């Protein structure tokens, strides 16, 4: 699994390096011509770094999904990105989903905005009745446990998602939970790692508008997510895979792209990917 993860990262990083070094390099003369005031006030190297960042971030937009597919195929057996799931949801459930989301988004008259509570929300929504309506959901990640014939859907977002992304994800997850008959055995909102260390310390405000990021069982963060799709030890393999190849690319970026020696204060081990162990129960029992 570690080698498969590294293969994905190496391919992406090599593509980025080829682009910034050869097909789309930073040209100082062009920068100085287009932005003479900036160039007069700020060293060109600052904008050279921005040039690299833009060409790095875009191709890495789907990196988490790609890595998750690798982990799922090495672990549970099957994974795919942008997977469409079709099912039937009662009209009353759809109406209540819209109602719950509106209450989370907008304060009621003379009241504060409703706080998220997954269990209470889902119980209320699933009491909805009415005609069965065809519904399609495209989830970020779909995983099958081929040995136990279990199916899982995930909305997988970067660790600091914005509010709109999270709202859309919650709507999808609620619809998946309401499908009759059940189409998946679980649907989750997942973050690949936790920049705040422990779950109880997670404090990025935008997703917390839609989920109780500390308590909602539908939320998976860091090792809880990776070990769910790949089995115990998957997150450790992910961390090890990234840390083994990270220093090599940092050195190449300093020397080949920025054209400088790594600073004396640079330590390749100082910024290794790490995360404190989570102390909350796994959400999927297999």
PDB file of C-alpha atoms in Angstrom:
ATOM      1  CA  UNK A   1       0.000   0.000   0.000  1.00  0.00           C
ATOM      2  CA  UNK A   2       2.817   2.406   0.846  1.00  0.00           C
ATOM      3  CA  UNK A   3       4.446   1.882  -2.544  1.00  0.00           C
ATOM      4  CA  UNK A   4       1.117   2.420  -4.318  1.00  0.00           C
ATOM      5  CA  UNK A   5       0.584   5.685  -2.419  1.00  0.00           C
ATOM      6  CA  UNK A   6       4.098   6.840  -3.293  1.00  0.00           C
ATOM      7  CA  UNK A   7       3.512   6.054  -6.961  1.00  0.00           C
ATOM      8  CA  UNK A   8       0.553   8.469  -7.066  1.00  0.00           C
ATOM      9  CA  UNK A   9       2.485  11.245  -5.302  1.00  0.00           C
ATOM     10  CA  UNK A  10       5.657  10.785  -7.360  1.00  0.00           C
ATOM     11  CA  UNK A  11       3.747  10.962 -10.633  1.00  0.00           C
ATOM     12  CA  UNK A  12       2.007  14.174  -9.596  1.00  0.00           C
ATOM     13  CA  UNK A  13       5.155  15.801  -8.246  1.00  0.00           C
ATOM     14  CA  UNK A  14       7.147  14.903 -11.357  1.00  0.00           C
ATOM     15  CA  UNK A  15       4.441  16.462 -13.512  1.00  0.00           C
ATOM     16  CA  UNK A  16       4.559  19.633 -11.422  1.00  0.00           C
ATOM     17  CA  UNK A  17       8.350  19.803 -11.638  1.00  0.00           C
ATOM     18  CA  UNK A  18       8.316  19.301 -15.405  1.00  0.00           C
ATOM     19  CA  UNK A  19       5.803  22.093 -15.779  1.00  0.00           C
ATOM     20  CA  UNK A  20       7.534  24.723 -13.617  1.00  0.00           C
ATOM     21  CA  UNK A  21      10.988  23.882 -14.999  1.00  0.00           C
ATOM     22  CA  UNK A  22      10.227  23.406 -18.687  1.00  0.00           C
ATOM     23  CA  UNK A  23       6.726  23.909 -20.096  1.00  0.00           C
ATOM     24  CA  UNK A  24       5.630  26.830 -17.897  1.00  0.00           C
ATOM     25  CA  UNK A  25       8.627  28.333 -16.067  1.00  0.00           C
ATOM     26  CA  UNK A  26       8.717  31.604 -14.152  1.00  0.00           C
ATOM     27  CA  UNK A  27      10.311  34.227 -16.429  1.00  0.00           C
ATOM     28  CA  UNK A  28      11.680  37.170 -14.467  1.00  0.00           C
ATOM     29  CA  UNK A  29      11.664  39.546 -17.438  1.00  0.00           C
ATOM     30  CA  UNK A  30       8.018  38.788 -18.148  1.00  0.00           C
ATOM     31  CA  UNK A  31       7.082  39.307 -14.493  1.00  0.00           C
ATOM     32  CA  UNK A  32       8.967  42.607 -14.354  1.00  0.00           C
ATOM     33  CA  UNK A  33       7.255  43.791 -17.530  1.00  0.00           C
ATOM     34  CA  UNK A  34       3.746  42.856 -16.396  1.00  0.00           C
ATOM     35  CA  UNK A  35       4.079  44.012 -12.788  1.00  0.00           C
ATOM     36  CA  UNK A  36       6.789  46.665 -12.623  1.00  0.00           C
ATOM     37  CA  UNK A  37       5.540  48.109  -9.318  1.00  0.00           C
ATOM     38  CA  UNK A  38       5.538  44.702  -7.643  1.00  0.00           C
ATOM     39  CA  UNK A  39       8.993  43.963  -9.006  1.00  0.00           C
ATOM     40  CA  UNK A  40      10.282  47.313  -7.757  1.00  0.00           C
ATOM     41  CA  UNK A  41       9.092  46.664  -4.221  1.00  0.00           C
ATOM     42  CA  UNK A  42       9.224  42.887  -3.713  1.00  0.00           C
ATOM     43  CA  UNK A  43      11.971  40.384  -4.601  1.00  0.00           C
ATOM     44  CA  UNK A  44      11.129  38.343  -7.683  1.00  0.00           C
ATOM     45  CA  UNK A  45      11.709  35.144  -5.700  1.00  0.00           C
ATOM     46  CA  UNK A  46       8.501  35.787  -3.740  1.00  0.00           C
ATOM     47  CA  UNK A  47       6.442  35.721  -6.924  1.00  0.00           C
ATOM     48  CA  UNK A  48       8.437  32.795  -8.214  1.00  0.00           C
ATOM     49  CA  UNK A  49       7.187  30.896  -5.189  1.00  0.00           C
ATOM     50  CA  UNK A  50       3.611  31.965  -5.954  1.00  0.00           C
ATOM     51  CA  UNK A  51       4.061  30.772  -9.532  1.00  0.00           C
ATOM     52  CA  UNK A  52       5.026  27.336  -8.227  1.00  0.00           C
ATOM     53  CA  UNK A  53       2.179  27.248  -5.697  1.00  0.00           C
ATOM     54  CA  UNK A  54      -0.518  27.846  -8.306  1.00  0.00           C
ATOM     55  CA  UNK A  55       0.842  25.070 -10.513  1.00  0.00           C
ATOM     56  CA  UNK A  56       1.112  22.748  -7.538  1.00  0.00           C
ATOM     57  CA  UNK A  57      -2.312  23.259  -5.963  1.00  0.00           C
ATOM     58  CA  UNK A  58      -4.434  22.747  -9.088  1.00  0.00           C
ATOM     59  CA  UNK A  59      -3.256  19.240 -10.063  1.00  0.00           C
ATOM     60  CA  UNK A  60      -3.358  18.201  -6.430  1.00  0.00           C
ATOM     61  CA  UNK A  61      -7.053  19.069  -6.182  1.00  0.00           C
ATOM     62  CA  UNK A  62      -8.023  15.395  -6.472  1.00  0.00           C
ATOM     63  CA  UNK A  63      -4.996  13.912  -4.759  1.00  0.00           C
ATOM     64  CA  UNK A  64      -6.891  12.836  -1.649  1.00  0.00           C
ATOM     65  CA  UNK A  65      -9.469  10.924  -3.653  1.00  0.00           C
ATOM     66  CA  UNK A  66      -6.746   9.226  -5.713  1.00  0.00           C
ATOM     67  CA  UNK A  67      -4.837   8.209  -2.606  1.00  0.00           C
ATOM     68  CA  UNK A  68      -8.037   6.993  -0.960  1.00  0.00           C
ATOM     69  CA  UNK A  69      -8.788   4.765  -3.963  1.00  0.00           C
ATOM     70  CA  UNK A  70      -5.310   3.262  -3.639  1.00  0.00           C
ATOM     71  CA  UNK A  71      -5.867   2.617   0.074  1.00  0.00           C
ATOM     72  CA  UNK A  72      -9.330   1.136  -0.513  1.00  0.00           C
ATOM     73  CA  UNK A  73      -8.162  -1.201  -3.261  1.00  0.00           C
ATOM     74  CA  UNK A  74      -5.260  -2.369  -1.099  1.00  0.00           C
ATOM     75  CA  UNK A  75      -7.518  -2.720   1.930  1.00  0.00           C
ATOM     76  CA  UNK A  76     -11.242  -3.425   1.535  1.00  0.00           C
ATOM     77  CA  UNK A  77     -10.950  -4.383  -2.115  1.00  0.00           C
ATOM     78  CA  UNK A  78     -12.475  -1.698  -4.340  1.00  0.00           C
ATOM     79  CA  UNK A  79     -12.607   2.076  -4.578  1.00  0.00           C
ATOM     80  CA  UNK A  80     -13.651   4.651  -7.158  1.00  0.00           C
ATOM     81  CA  UNK A  81     -13.897   8.432  -7.470  1.00  0.00           C
ATOM     82  CA  UNK A  82     -16.932  10.494  -8.479  1.00  0.00           C
ATOM     83  CA  UNK A  83     -19.220   7.490  -8.165  1.00  0.00           C
ATOM     84  CA  UNK A  84     -22.914   7.878  -8.969  1.00  0.00           C
ATOM     85  CA  UNK A  85     -25.427   6.265  -6.621  1.00  0.00           C
ATOM     86  CA  UNK A  86     -29.108   6.042  -7.574  1.00  0.00           C
ATOM     87  CA  UNK A  87     -31.934   5.375  -5.157  1.00  0.00           C
ATOM     88  CA  UNK A  88     -35.402   6.327  -3.942  1.00  0.00           C
ATOM     89  CA  UNK A  89     -36.063   8.862  -1.171  1.00  0.00           C
ATOM     90  CA  UNK A  90     -39.468   9.789   0.219  1.00  0.00           C
ATOM     91  CA  UNK A  91     -40.734  13.248  -0.612  1.00  0.00           C
ATOM     92  CA  UNK A  92     -41.183  14.065   3.059  1.00  0.00           C
ATOM     93  CA  UNK A  93     -37.567  13.169   3.759  1.00  0.00           C
ATOM     94  CA  UNK A  94     -36.365  15.486   0.989  1.00  0.00           C
ATOM     95  CA  UNK A  95     -38.476  18.313   2.402  1.00  0.00           C
ATOM     96  CA  UNK A  96     -37.083  17.738   5.878  1.00  0.00           C
ATOM     97  CA  UNK A  97     -33.511  17.650   4.573  1.00  0.00           C
ATOM     98  CA  UNK A  98     -34.055  21.113   3.085  1.00  0.00           C
ATOM     99  CA  UNK A  99     -35.639  22.274   6.352  1.00  0.00           C
ATOM    100  CA  UNK A 100     -32.743  21.014   8.495  1.00  0.00           C
ATOM    101  CA  UNK A 101     -30.146  22.622   6.238  1.00  0.00           C
ATOM    102  CA  UNK A 102     -32.024  25.933   6.274  1.00  0.00           C
ATOM    103  CA  UNK A 103     -32.166  25.918  10.072  1.00  0.00           C
ATOM    104  CA  UNK A 104     -28.422  25.297  10.239  1.00  0.00           C
ATOM    105  CA  UNK A 105     -27.718  28.083   7.767  1.00  0.00           C
ATOM    106  CA  UNK A 106     -30.130  30.797   8.922  1.00  0.00           C
ATOM    107  CA  UNK A 107     -31.057  32.012  12.373  1.00  0.00           C
ATOM    108  CA  UNK A 108     -34.769  31.854  13.178  1.00  0.00           C
ATOM    109  CA  UNK A 109     -36.570  34.939  14.413  1.00  0.00           C
ATOM    110  CA  UNK A 110     -35.438  35.800  17.958  1.00  0.00           C
ATOM    111  CA  UNK A 111     -33.277  32.642  18.011  1.00  0.00           C
ATOM    112  CA  UNK A 112     -29.690  31.733  17.320  1.00  0.00           C
ATOM    113  CA  UNK A 113     -28.887  29.464  14.405  1.00  0.00           C
ATOM    114  CA  UNK A 114     -29.555  25.789  15.135  1.00  0.00           C
ATOM    115  CA  UNK A 115     -26.525  23.777  16.233  1.00  0.00           C
ATOM    116  CA  UNK A 116     -25.754  20.566  14.307  1.00  0.00           C
ATOM    117  CA  UNK A 117     -26.715  17.238  15.863  1.00  0.00           C
ATOM    118  CA  UNK A 118     -26.469  14.346  13.410  1.00  0.00           C
ATOM    119  CA  UNK A 119     -28.459  11.754  15.347  1.00  0.00           C
ATOM    120  CA  UNK A 120     -31.361  14.087  16.081  1.00  0.00           C
ATOM    121  CA  UNK A 121     -31.401  15.481  12.548  1.00  0.00           C
ATOM    122  CA  UNK A 122     -31.371  12.073  10.882  1.00  0.00           C
ATOM    123  CA  UNK A 123     -34.089  10.711  13.187  1.00  0.00           C
ATOM    124  CA  UNK A 124     -36.315  13.690  12.368  1.00  0.00           C
ATOM    125  CA  UNK A 125     -35.661  13.485   8.621  1.00  0.00           C
ATOM    126  CA  UNK A 126     -36.340   9.754   8.370  1.00  0.00           C
ATOM    127  CA  UNK A 127     -39.812  10.238   9.827  1.00  0.00           C
ATOM    128  CA  UNK A 128     -40.763  11.948   6.568  1.00  0.00           C
ATOM    129  CA  UNK A 129     -43.425  10.214   4.490  1.00  0.00           C
ATOM    130  CA  UNK A 130     -44.794  10.497   1.005  1.00  0.00           C
ATOM    131  CA  UNK A 131     -44.065   9.334  -2.486  1.00  0.00           C
ATOM    132  CA  UNK A 132     -40.719   7.753  -3.309  1.00  0.00           C
ATOM    133  CA  UNK A 133     -38.708  10.114  -5.512  1.00  0.00           C
ATOM    134  CA  UNK A 134     -35.753   8.992  -7.699  1.00  0.00           C
ATOM    135  CA  UNK A 135     -32.556  10.628  -6.422  1.00  0.00           C
ATOM    136  CA  UNK A 136     -28.981  10.506  -7.731  1.00  0.00           C
ATOM    137  CA  UNK A 137     -25.923  11.343  -5.645  1.00  0.00           C
ATOM    138  CA  UNK A 138     -22.360  11.602  -6.948  1.00  0.00           C
ATOM    139  CA  UNK A 139     -20.050  10.940  -4.027  1.00  0.00           C
ATOM    140  CA  UNK A 140     -16.369  11.833  -3.907  1.00  0.00           C
ATOM    141  CA  UNK A 141     -15.347   8.300  -2.956  1.00  0.00           C
ATOM    142  CA  UNK A 142     -17.130   4.953  -3.142  1.00  0.00           C
ATOM    143  CA  UNK A 143     -15.646   1.905  -1.418  1.00  0.00           C
ATOM    144  CA  UNK A 144     -16.675  -1.738  -1.383  1.00  0.00           C
ATOM    145  CA  UNK A 145     -15.624  -4.292   1.193  1.00  0.00           C
ATOM    146  CA  UNK A 146     -15.511  -7.161  -1.276  1.00  0.00           C
ATOM    147  CA  UNK A 147     -15.021  -9.826   1.378  1.00  0.00           C
ATOM    148  CA  UNK A 148     -18.009  -8.805   3.508  1.00  0.00           C
ATOM    149  CA  UNK A 149     -20.186  -7.349   0.734  1.00  0.00           C
ATOM    150  CA  UNK A 150     -20.399  -3.897   2.349  1.00  0.00           C
ATOM    151  CA  UNK A 151     -20.601  -0.582   0.499  1.00  0.00           C
ATOM    152  CA  UNK A 152     -19.584   2.855   1.754  1.00  0.00           C
ATOM    153  CA  UNK A 153     -19.796   6.382   0.369  1.00  0.00           C
ATOM    154  CA  UNK A 154     -17.633   9.295   1.436  1.00  0.00           C
ATOM    155  CA  UNK A 155     -17.636  13.010   0.885  1.00  0.00           C
ATOM    156  CA  UNK A 156     -13.880  13.565   1.120  1.00  0.00           C
ATOM    157  CA  UNK A 157     -12.771  17.169   1.540  1.00  0.00           C
ATOM    158  CA  UNK A 158      -9.519  18.982   2.284  1.00  0.00           C
ATOM    159  CA  UNK A 159      -8.896  19.430   6.028  1.00  0.00           C
ATOM    160  CA  UNK A 160     -10.163  23.035   5.974  1.00  0.00           C
ATOM    161  CA  UNK A 161     -13.263  22.924   3.733  1.00  0.00           C
ATOM    162  CA  UNK A 162     -15.440  25.943   3.099  1.00  0.00           C
ATOM    163  CA  UNK A 163     -19.060  26.272   4.182  1.00  0.00           C
ATOM    164  CA  UNK A 164     -20.666  25.731   0.772  1.00  0.00           C
ATOM    165  CA  UNK A 165     -18.707  22.527   0.154  1.00  0.00           C
ATOM    166  CA  UNK A 166     -19.726  21.149   3.527  1.00  0.00           C
ATOM    167  CA  UNK A 167     -23.404  22.032   3.062  1.00  0.00           C
ATOM    168  CA  UNK A 168     -23.511  20.204  -0.282  1.00  0.00           C
ATOM    169  CA  UNK A 169     -21.756  17.211   1.266  1.00  0.00           C
ATOM    170  CA  UNK A 170     -24.197  17.029   4.154  1.00  0.00           C
ATOM    171  CA  UNK A 171     -27.158  17.128   1.783  1.00  0.00           C
ATOM    172  CA  UNK A 172     -25.697  14.234  -0.209  1.00  0.00           C
ATOM    173  CA  UNK A 173     -24.976  12.167   2.897  1.00  0.00           C
ATOM    174  CA  UNK A 174     -28.468  12.694   4.273  1.00  0.00           C
ATOM    175  CA  UNK A 175     -30.006  11.574   0.975  1.00  0.00           C
ATOM    176  CA  UNK A 176     -27.849   8.448   0.971  1.00  0.00           C
ATOM    177  CA  UNK A 177     -28.984   7.571   4.494  1.00  0.00           C
ATOM    178  CA  UNK A 178     -32.632   8.002   3.496  1.00  0.00           C
ATOM    179  CA  UNK A 179     -32.651   5.820   0.390  1.00  0.00           C
ATOM    180  CA  UNK A 180     -35.182   2.971   0.326  1.00  0.00           C
ATOM    181  CA  UNK A 181     -34.123   0.241   0.161  1.00  0.00           C
ATOM    182  CA  UNK A 182     -30.644   1.084   1.530  1.00  0.00           C
ATOM    183  CA  UNK A 183     -28.104   1.419  -1.252  1.00  0.00           C
ATOM    184  CA  UNK A 184     -24.978   1.810   0.921  1.00  0.00           C
ATOM    185  CA  UNK A 185     -24.079   0.485   4.366  1.00  0.00           C
ATOM    186  CA  UNK A 186     -22.680   3.830   5.448  1.00  0.00           C
ATOM    187  CA  UNK A 187     -22.106   7.370   4.191  1.00  0.00           C
ATOM    188  CA  UNK A 188     -19.619   9.730   5.834  1.00  0.00           C
ATOM    189  CA  UNK A 189     -18.088  13.198   5.794  1.00  0.00           C
ATOM    190  CA  UNK A 190     -14.325  12.632   5.811  1.00  0.00           C
ATOM    191  CA  UNK A 191     -11.189  14.742   6.164  1.00  0.00           C
ATOM    192  CA  UNK A 192      -7.826  13.146   5.266  1.00  0.00           C
ATOM    193  CA  UNK A 193      -5.945  14.593   8.218  1.00  0.00           C
ATOM    194  CA  UNK A 194      -6.452  16.868  11.201  1.00  0.00           C
ATOM    195  CA  UNK A 195      -4.335  20.062  11.268  1.00  0.00           C
ATOM    196  CA  UNK A 196      -5.447  20.599  14.881  1.00  0.00           C
ATOM    197  CA  UNK A 197      -3.999  17.312  16.156  1.00  0.00           C
ATOM    198  CA  UNK A 198      -6.873  15.810  18.131  1.00  0.00           C
ATOM    199  CA  UNK A 199     -10.527  15.673  17.188  1.00  0.00           C
ATOM    200  CA  UNK A 200     -11.649  17.593  20.256  1.00  0.00           C
ATOM    201  CA  UNK A 201      -9.353  20.455  19.202  1.00  0.00           C
ATOM    202  CA  UNK A 202     -10.638  20.708  15.637  1.00  0.00           C
ATOM    203  CA  UNK A 203     -11.900  24.281  15.324  1.00  0.00           C
ATOM    204  CA  UNK A 204     -12.209  25.270  11.651  1.00  0.00           C
ATOM    205  CA  UNK A 205     -15.488  27.160  11.790  1.00  0.00           C
ATOM    206  CA  UNK A 206     -16.967  26.489   8.330  1.00  0.00           C
ATOM    207  CA  UNK A 207     -17.625  22.725   8.578  1.00  0.00           C
ATOM    208  CA  UNK A 208     -18.635  23.150  12.211  1.00  0.00           C
ATOM    209  CA  UNK A 209     -21.633  25.114  10.970  1.00  0.00           C
ATOM    210  CA  UNK A 210     -22.988  21.900   9.423  1.00  0.00           C
ATOM    211  CA  UNK A 211     -21.537  19.107  11.556  1.00  0.00           C
ATOM    212  CA  UNK A 212     -20.561  18.691  15.170  1.00  0.00           C
ATOM    213  CA  UNK A 213     -16.988  17.908  14.193  1.00  0.00           C
ATOM    214  CA  UNK A 214     -16.220  16.674  17.703  1.00  0.00           C
ATOM    215  CA  UNK A 215     -19.137  14.300  18.264  1.00  0.00           C
ATOM    216  CA  UNK A 216     -21.067  13.462  15.084  1.00  0.00           C
ATOM    217  CA  UNK A 217     -20.518   9.796  14.255  1.00  0.00           C
ATOM    218  CA  UNK A 218     -20.878  10.544  10.552  1.00  0.00           C
ATOM    219  CA  UNK A 219     -17.615  12.530  10.603  1.00  0.00           C
ATOM    220  CA  UNK A 220     -14.308  10.705  10.047  1.00  0.00           C
ATOM    221  CA  UNK A 221     -11.004  12.540  10.434  1.00  0.00           C
ATOM    222  CA  UNK A 222      -7.437  11.408   9.823  1.00  0.00           C
ATOM    223  CA  UNK A 223      -6.593   7.883  10.884  1.00  0.00           C
ATOM    224  CA  UNK A 224     -10.249   7.109  11.535  1.00  0.00           C
ATOM    225  CA  UNK A 225     -10.939   7.643   7.831  1.00  0.00           C
ATOM    226  CA  UNK A 226      -7.861   5.891   6.420  1.00  0.00           C
ATOM    227  CA  UNK A 227      -8.173   2.854   8.665  1.00  0.00           C
ATOM    228  CA  UNK A 228     -11.874   2.598   7.769  1.00  0.00           C
ATOM    229  CA  UNK A 229     -11.204   2.291   4.032  1.00  0.00           C
ATOM    230  CA  UNK A 230      -7.959   0.333   4.205  1.00  0.00           C
ATOM    231  CA  UNK A 231      -7.889  -1.511   7.504  1.00  0.00           C
ATOM    232  CA  UNK A 232      -5.800  -1.010  10.640  1.00  0.00           C
ATOM    233  CA  UNK A 233      -2.416   0.557   9.936  1.00  0.00           C
ATOM    234  CA  UNK A 234      -3.450   2.324   6.723  1.00  0.00           C
ATOM    235  CA  UNK A 235      -2.903   5.797   8.158  1.00  0.00           C
ATOM    236  CA  UNK A 236       0.570   4.816   9.355  1.00  0.00           C
ATOM    237  CA  UNK A 237       1.378   3.601   5.821  1.00  0.00           C
ATOM    238  CA  UNK A 238       0.095   6.903   4.405  1.00  0.00           C
ATOM    239  CA  UNK A 239       2.239   8.974   6.795  1.00  0.00           C
ATOM    240  CA  UNK A 240       5.322   6.853   6.118  1.00  0.00           C
ATOM    241  CA  UNK A 241       4.841   7.018   2.337  1.00  0.00           C
ATOM    242  CA  UNK A 242       4.676  10.814   2.270  1.00  0.00           C
ATOM    243  CA  UNK A 243       7.540  11.363   4.705  1.00  0.00           C
ATOM    244  CA  UNK A 244       9.923   9.093   2.776  1.00  0.00           C
ATOM    245  CA  UNK A 245       9.686  11.077  -0.462  1.00  0.00           C
ATOM    246  CA  UNK A 246       9.011  14.596   0.861  1.00  0.00           C
ATOM    247  CA  UNK A 247      12.618  15.638   1.630  1.00  0.00           C
ATOM    248  CA  UNK A 248      13.788  14.653  -1.879  1.00  0.00           C
ATOM    249  CA  UNK A 249      11.275  16.942  -3.567  1.00  0.00           C
ATOM    250  CA  UNK A 250      11.937  19.803  -1.175  1.00  0.00           C
ATOM    251  CA  UNK A 251      15.632  19.576  -2.010  1.00  0.00           C
ATOM    252  CA  UNK A 252      14.873  19.541  -5.747  1.00  0.00           C
ATOM    253  CA  UNK A 253      12.615  22.588  -5.463  1.00  0.00           C
ATOM    254  CA  UNK A 254      15.294  24.552  -3.632  1.00  0.00           C
ATOM    255  CA  UNK A 255      18.075  23.641  -6.053  1.00  0.00           C
ATOM    256  CA  UNK A 256      16.351  23.159  -9.417  1.00  0.00           C
ATOM    257  CA  UNK A 257      13.461  25.608  -9.254  1.00  0.00           C
ATOM    258  CA  UNK A 258      14.488  28.358  -6.849  1.00  0.00           C
ATOM    259  CA  UNK A 259      18.146  27.976  -7.876  1.00  0.00           C
ATOM    260  CA  UNK A 260      19.474  28.219  -4.327  1.00  0.00           C
ATOM    261  CA  UNK A 261      21.014  25.943  -1.755  1.00  0.00           C
ATOM    262  CA  UNK A 262      18.684  24.903   1.080  1.00  0.00           C
ATOM    263  CA  UNK A 263      19.095  27.467   3.902  1.00  0.00           C
ATOM    264  CA  UNK A 264      21.261  26.563   6.853  1.00  0.00           C
ATOM    265  CA  UNK A 265      18.175  26.518   9.066  1.00  0.00           C
ATOM    266  CA  UNK A 266      16.415  24.012   6.803  1.00  0.00           C
ATOM    267  CA  UNK A 267      15.722  20.648   8.400  1.00  0.00           C
ATOM    268  CA  UNK A 268      14.110  17.970   6.189  1.00  0.00           C
ATOM    269  CA  UNK A 269      12.627  16.274   9.248  1.00  0.00           C
ATOM    270  CA  UNK A 270      11.150  19.365  10.904  1.00  0.00           C
ATOM    271  CA  UNK A 271       8.036  19.481   8.737  1.00  0.00           C
ATOM    272  CA  UNK A 272       7.330  15.776   8.336  1.00  0.00           C
ATOM    273  CA  UNK A 273       3.677  14.851   8.236  1.00  0.00           C
ATOM    274  CA  UNK A 274       2.515  13.703  11.622  1.00  0.00           C
ATOM    275  CA  UNK A 275      -0.622  13.608  13.686  1.00  0.00           C
ATOM    276  CA  UNK A 276      -1.372  12.792  17.284  1.00  0.00           C
ATOM    277  CA  UNK A 277      -3.351   9.593  17.703  1.00  0.00           C
ATOM    278  CA  UNK A 278      -7.108  10.055  17.851  1.00  0.00           C
ATOM    279  CA  UNK A 279      -8.924   8.767  20.914  1.00  0.00           C
ATOM    280  CA  UNK A 280     -12.370   8.100  19.573  1.00  0.00           C
ATOM    281  CA  UNK A 281     -14.125   4.935  18.538  1.00  0.00           C
ATOM    282  CA  UNK A 282     -14.021   3.710  14.968  1.00  0.00           C
ATOM    283  CA  UNK A 283     -17.292   4.378  13.158  1.00  0.00           C
ATOM    284  CA  UNK A 284     -17.487   1.394  10.833  1.00  0.00           C
ATOM    285  CA  UNK A 285     -17.492  -2.078  12.326  1.00  0.00           C
ATOM    286  CA  UNK A 286     -16.525  -4.747   9.852  1.00  0.00           C
TER     287      UNK A 286
END
